């Protein structure tokens, strides 16, 4: 088993940050945001995957980030191109420049697994999304396995594991004095040439503490439950906000608009913007002409579950949920995906 | 108190007075959440304690619409704390909820607590322990020392130099991810399509940038002028921990100062921003 | 009134969006033109049916889209064509001025005033005053203005 000492790892990351865009879990925001508020999010800094300039900014003891790493493959907002007027009055189209190589350090196995869904939709279908493809190609994933399954995590129930190496290029596992290193892909092999690796005989990987595994509904149960009153009952409580879809590592809906803007220097330009969208939004599914096939809140909520557990698996042959637990933690009215799955799995089929 | 609530809920459901009772329950992982009880047998799920911070009035506008065209609007019973009752009064004033379609179970409010057992800051400023409107009141109102809201949190921001205020708010609002949880949790934000979400992007584009985010939060706060009951639902649900109450409370403070002490939801008068001058206003110089 | 010290920029010409009510202020502006009064060229007039129509969205959008100041002119209280439209304006705009101050924007970039159809001189005076006031404040430089 390969091993890297903590100090050597930090030195490698410091050097890496000079050469590429290094993205790592880092605590951001003010220490005290809303004093006296009951909101846990307001009680301190929150951890996000952000570009860092050296290893000291990395939050080593993080559980999971608030927003998954997908924000670095499908940014919350990106300008696809702008149309401007050139010096001689001609129309000039500027495409967004391609990014420099990036390394995402500390990606959790579940977040990396979430990229399977994005890949299936954005890469493996023709035509591939060039913006996504470019980011994916230019990014190396250095995973950091979870020492335990955190509160609300359920990756083992949906086919993942807190220490799975399947979807990263290199997987690190924290052990006494440093990290055990598993090199998974050729891309990882190349990146690892800069690491001061040692070969340690008989190094044992710690076994992560697991949460209870539970049964998920079968395909028949999903098909039989579509028109069930159950969705109305869960939907009763739903606020129809977008939190669950925005923190999700596998949600990928977006909206594209052309906007005319005046720049600070007074030029009028057209900008094509792509931004996250959410199936929980009222007008997400409105057709031209005004018909809305998902006008009701419970239909929108139901869609989120069917998308993850029926549409994506059937259409793309990948699991649509990686069990990161973010939506469970973040839901303000405690709509718990685990509870819904278990409720449906318990249903008797007629 | 909880036995009173359960007994009342059972009676209402058994007699068919209401279709559903909206209260609180403890979820499978121990988190308190809104509960919708349709069957008398399920009333045992209901709880009420200092963790029940959700403003359940939010759900009423949705339930006060016929599900199908021509269908009658069902009657719903709802548990309200004093702050929730104020927001309900606002909805009644604005004809968003029919009074005869809602059965108001007022609860004597012990004041809400944070996870660590300390009182929520907003509750230490509140002197109402009994809702202003209810059909039935459950619980004995606790004694509370008379408190006056000094708006010290708002004044702390007001005292900063102009540049620092701008920097502070840009920093706070930049964290926004436009999930709209604040709007969705807010009982008095009930437009069927928010102007920040219109398909034609008339006012606010779709991008997640400071201009769009600041615009959204400023207009939302302003639309709540004279309507925000300071239930803090928006701040409590924000996944980014943005201190939204500081904006809403600033507007509430100014409305009270300028419009003869008007406070949202304490009377049947609608927000003064939509009414004529009465001559009692103390409006600032206009330039 | 401004808390920010003057940050005058050489050659800075403020851009002012002026919302003029159809019944009084627009007529007043017209009268000022017909009377050949000297008016600042910085004003971009937008005719609205009533000053009560000027929502805060319109004010904010003007500021974010590049205006350095916003002027709202309506009928004098009591003279509103619709009876009480300007009663709303006179509550709304001062409240917005307070909120703007709170969020870190000089309140003096927003002015509400009354101009009747006969007050051509008053229109010229108010617009000139306002342009000079905003000129003294300097350009509105906000990250908010990267275009909305």
XYZ file of C-alpha atoms in Angstrom, chain A:
350
model
C 0.000 0.000 0.000
C 1.315 3.406 -0.922
C 1.531 6.037 1.787
C 2.273 9.751 2.005
C 3.247 11.589 5.168
C 1.095 14.525 6.210
C 3.925 16.992 5.700
C 4.761 15.632 2.261
C 1.101 15.773 1.318
C 0.863 19.426 2.312
C 4.037 20.222 0.409
C 2.673 18.462 -2.666
C -0.593 20.396 -2.442
C 1.234 23.706 -1.990
C 3.243 22.999 -5.122
C 0.169 21.797 -6.971
C -1.677 25.020 -6.180
C 1.016 26.878 -8.112
C 0.634 24.741 -11.209
C -3.080 24.132 -11.498
C -6.313 25.445 -10.085
C -6.543 23.550 -6.827
C -10.080 23.156 -5.553
C -10.512 21.815 -2.038
C -12.945 21.852 0.856
C -12.496 25.123 2.646
C -14.437 26.952 5.347
C -15.854 30.227 4.075
C -18.071 33.015 5.316
C -18.170 34.957 8.547
C -17.813 33.169 11.892
C -21.094 34.442 13.237
C -23.688 35.177 10.609
C -27.006 35.670 12.319
C -26.541 35.846 16.086
C -29.374 34.337 18.057
C -30.848 32.596 15.036
C -31.895 28.982 15.392
C -30.593 28.224 11.926
C -27.594 25.864 12.103
C -26.288 27.336 8.844
C -25.988 30.696 10.566
C -23.864 29.443 13.428
C -20.485 29.503 11.802
C -18.448 29.051 8.688
C -19.612 26.539 6.125
C -17.449 24.262 4.020
C -17.527 24.493 0.232
C -15.271 23.252 -2.550
C -13.394 26.408 -3.480
C -10.149 27.280 -5.223
C -7.377 27.509 -2.632
C -3.892 28.948 -2.899
C -2.218 26.600 -0.415
C -2.865 23.597 1.798
C -3.410 25.653 4.949
C -6.827 26.733 3.649
C -8.082 23.182 3.431
C -10.691 22.099 5.972
C -9.331 18.650 6.765
C -11.942 17.648 9.269
C -14.973 18.461 7.117
C -17.902 16.095 6.894
C -19.471 17.044 3.597
C -19.623 20.376 1.831
C -22.866 22.349 1.694
C -22.993 22.216 -2.100
C -21.580 19.206 -3.877
C -18.567 19.286 -6.176
C -20.857 19.335 -9.191
C -20.813 23.139 -8.963
C -17.337 22.926 -10.478
C -18.528 20.955 -13.483
C -21.878 22.644 -13.951
C -21.407 26.045 -12.366
C -24.371 27.692 -10.753
C -24.091 30.330 -13.456
C -21.889 30.474 -16.492
C -21.701 32.782 -19.465
C -21.556 30.586 -22.540
C -20.678 33.445 -24.862
C -21.133 37.148 -25.361
C -21.969 39.077 -28.510
C -20.343 42.480 -28.675
C -19.817 45.227 -31.188
C -16.256 45.359 -32.491
C -14.197 48.502 -33.163
C -15.495 48.827 -36.727
C -19.083 48.171 -35.846
C -18.877 44.484 -36.697
C -20.461 41.825 -34.522
C -17.985 39.857 -32.446
C -18.791 36.623 -30.675
C -16.651 35.757 -27.662
C -16.856 32.205 -26.491
C -16.026 31.544 -22.879
C -12.366 30.606 -22.570
C -11.491 27.086 -21.623
C -10.248 26.599 -18.149
C -6.768 25.729 -17.007
C -6.236 22.233 -15.638
C -7.799 21.674 -12.265
C -7.437 19.259 -9.415
C -10.298 18.751 -7.035
C -8.755 17.607 -3.804
C -10.810 16.062 -1.047
C -13.810 15.091 -3.102
C -15.900 12.568 -1.216
C -16.564 9.222 -2.930
C -20.296 9.993 -3.137
C -19.747 13.330 -4.867
C -17.430 11.672 -7.377
C -20.021 8.978 -7.957
C -22.591 11.686 -8.618
C -20.582 12.655 -11.685
C -21.672 9.374 -13.276
C -25.150 10.811 -13.657
C -23.848 14.065 -15.056
C -21.549 12.183 -17.440
C -24.429 10.039 -18.635
C -26.528 13.051 -19.467
C -23.941 15.595 -20.568
C -21.228 13.456 -22.170
C -22.575 10.137 -23.267
C -25.566 11.498 -25.141
C -25.046 13.119 -28.510
C -24.291 15.941 -28.758
C -22.025 16.115 -25.727
C -22.054 19.330 -23.769
C -18.767 20.981 -24.723
C -18.543 23.136 -21.608
C -19.077 20.201 -19.306
C -16.788 17.966 -21.351
C -13.982 20.485 -21.207
C -14.236 20.853 -17.445
C -14.419 17.112 -16.941
C -11.429 16.464 -19.189
C -9.321 19.106 -17.480
C -10.049 17.978 -13.949
C -8.342 15.316 -11.889
C -10.183 14.026 -8.857
C -8.264 13.300 -5.679
C -10.755 11.694 -3.348
C -10.665 11.604 0.421
C -12.557 8.692 1.902
C -14.933 9.294 4.783
C -13.695 7.896 8.113
C -17.339 7.228 8.916
C -20.790 7.714 7.463
C -21.979 11.049 8.787
C -25.374 11.951 10.161
C -27.971 11.517 7.353
C -25.571 9.629 5.054
C -26.936 6.547 3.314
C -24.498 5.790 0.485
C -24.364 2.079 1.362
C -28.107 1.776 0.792
C -27.838 3.029 -2.779
C -24.771 1.076 -3.859
C -21.934 3.315 -2.697
C -19.440 3.181 0.127
C -17.721 5.844 2.219
C -14.355 4.582 0.991
C -15.227 3.666 -2.614
C -12.458 4.372 -5.092
C -14.537 3.720 -8.232
C -15.058 7.283 -9.410
C -11.898 9.132 -8.423
C -8.448 9.218 -9.990
C -6.623 8.910 -6.683
C -8.160 7.992 -3.352
C -6.591 9.066 -0.090
C -7.531 7.552 3.230
C -6.416 9.261 6.395
C -4.281 6.971 8.572
C -1.872 7.576 11.427
C 0.748 10.121 10.318
C -0.531 10.646 6.812
C -2.666 9.164 4.101
C -2.857 5.824 2.386
C -2.853 6.378 -1.367
C -4.748 4.299 -3.907
C -3.998 5.252 -7.491
C -7.008 4.346 -9.571
C -6.636 5.720 -13.091
C -3.906 6.657 -15.545
C -4.769 10.294 -14.934
C -4.184 9.676 -11.261
C -0.924 7.905 -12.033
C 0.327 10.954 -13.879
C -0.666 13.336 -11.077
C 0.880 11.070 -8.446
C 4.339 11.356 -10.003
C 4.711 14.582 -8.051
C 3.837 12.935 -4.743
C 6.493 11.793 -2.327
C 5.086 8.290 -1.974
C 6.397 5.526 0.225
C 5.604 1.861 -0.035
C 4.470 0.578 3.358
C 4.113 -3.147 3.782
C 0.988 -4.363 5.512
C -0.642 -0.933 5.878
C -4.220 -1.584 6.801
C -6.981 0.761 5.822
C -9.306 1.708 8.677
C -12.834 0.425 8.301
C -15.328 3.300 8.233
C -18.181 3.240 10.717
C -21.360 2.566 8.753
C -24.928 3.699 9.187
C -27.755 1.182 9.039
C -28.536 0.000 5.556
C -32.157 -0.042 4.415
C -34.241 -1.501 1.625
C -35.075 0.732 -1.335
C -38.229 0.238 -3.411
C -38.217 -2.170 -6.304
C -38.953 -1.135 -9.871
C -42.483 -2.555 -9.500
C -43.057 -0.559 -6.357
C -42.018 2.629 -8.110
C -44.304 1.924 -11.024
C -47.216 1.116 -8.737
C -46.821 4.198 -6.547
C -46.977 6.946 -9.136
C -50.577 7.987 -8.540
C -50.571 7.237 -4.862
C -52.057 9.657 -2.341
C -48.757 9.225 -0.492
C -47.218 11.994 -2.595
C -49.916 14.400 -1.518
C -49.205 13.569 2.089
C -45.463 14.181 1.740
C -46.201 17.208 -0.410
C -48.397 18.685 2.324
C -45.285 19.601 4.214
C -43.062 20.546 1.274
C -42.360 24.250 0.881
C -41.469 23.843 -2.801
C -38.133 25.612 -2.356
C -35.100 24.550 -4.315
C -32.718 23.591 -1.547
C -32.802 19.832 -2.153
C -32.119 20.190 -5.857
C -29.357 22.740 -5.404
C -27.380 20.768 -2.841
C -27.809 17.522 -4.784
C -24.725 16.067 -6.529
C -26.799 14.538 -9.319
C -29.376 17.230 -10.095
C -28.421 18.834 -13.349
C -31.328 20.868 -14.690
C -30.458 24.213 -16.138
C -31.989 27.130 -17.903
C -30.474 29.208 -20.685
C -31.314 32.819 -21.399
C -29.971 35.540 -23.618
C -29.656 38.783 -21.734
C -28.939 42.234 -23.060
C -26.755 44.061 -20.596
C -24.982 47.361 -20.381
C -21.434 46.906 -19.133
C -19.993 49.338 -16.576
C -18.212 51.062 -19.442
C -21.518 51.698 -21.155
C -21.301 49.098 -23.921
C -24.380 47.162 -24.798
C -23.707 43.458 -25.124
C -25.682 40.250 -25.372
C -24.773 37.488 -23.008
C -25.972 33.901 -23.105
C -26.273 32.726 -19.539
C -26.736 29.210 -18.317
C -27.845 28.803 -14.721
C -29.165 26.077 -12.485
C -32.847 25.459 -12.602
C -34.979 23.268 -10.391
C -37.901 20.950 -10.993
C -39.348 22.246 -7.720
C -39.985 25.646 -9.230
C -43.570 26.461 -10.158
C -42.896 27.399 -13.743
C -40.196 24.832 -14.454
C -42.430 22.773 -16.664
C -44.677 25.436 -18.187
C -45.201 24.877 -21.896
C -45.532 27.522 -24.530
C -49.207 28.352 -24.411
C -49.350 28.164 -20.649
C -50.150 24.518 -19.946
C -48.302 23.190 -16.923
C -48.259 19.403 -16.657
C -46.675 19.625 -13.213
C -48.713 22.440 -11.773
C -49.164 20.913 -8.331
C -46.577 20.895 -5.653
C -46.851 17.172 -4.955
C -46.285 16.421 -8.620
C -43.088 18.423 -8.523
C -41.954 16.758 -5.318
C -42.770 13.339 -6.745
C -40.745 14.149 -9.823
C -37.633 14.592 -7.734
C -37.944 11.049 -6.421
C -38.909 9.474 -9.730
C -36.100 11.295 -11.477
C -33.514 9.838 -9.103
C -34.895 6.338 -8.756
C -36.784 5.626 -11.932
C -36.138 7.954 -14.872
C -32.345 8.133 -14.558
C -31.789 4.418 -13.902
C -34.118 3.459 -16.760
C -32.898 6.021 -19.267
C -29.188 6.039 -18.507
C -28.564 2.864 -16.540
C -26.920 4.614 -13.595
C -28.174 5.098 -10.053
C -29.670 8.557 -9.725
C -28.976 9.031 -6.025
C -25.606 8.602 -4.336
C -26.830 8.822 -0.752
C -24.810 11.852 0.289
C -27.625 12.922 2.613
C -27.374 16.620 1.810
C -31.062 17.002 0.995
C -31.956 15.307 4.270
C -29.806 17.671 6.302
C -30.817 20.758 4.381
C -34.589 20.308 4.105
C -36.224 22.909 6.337
C -39.324 20.765 6.844
C -37.543 17.431 7.241
C -38.646 15.687 4.067
C -36.335 12.751 4.468
C -35.508 10.827 1.324
C -34.641 7.785 3.451
C -38.062 7.836 5.056
C -39.786 8.108 1.673
C -37.744 5.224 0.249
C -38.495 3.019 3.217
C -42.197 3.912 3.173
C -42.432 2.944 -0.482
C -40.320 -0.186 -0.037
C -42.717 -1.392 2.642
C -45.704 -1.179 0.331
C -47.442 -4.363 -0.599
C -48.020 -4.761 -4.284
C -51.546 -5.552 -5.342
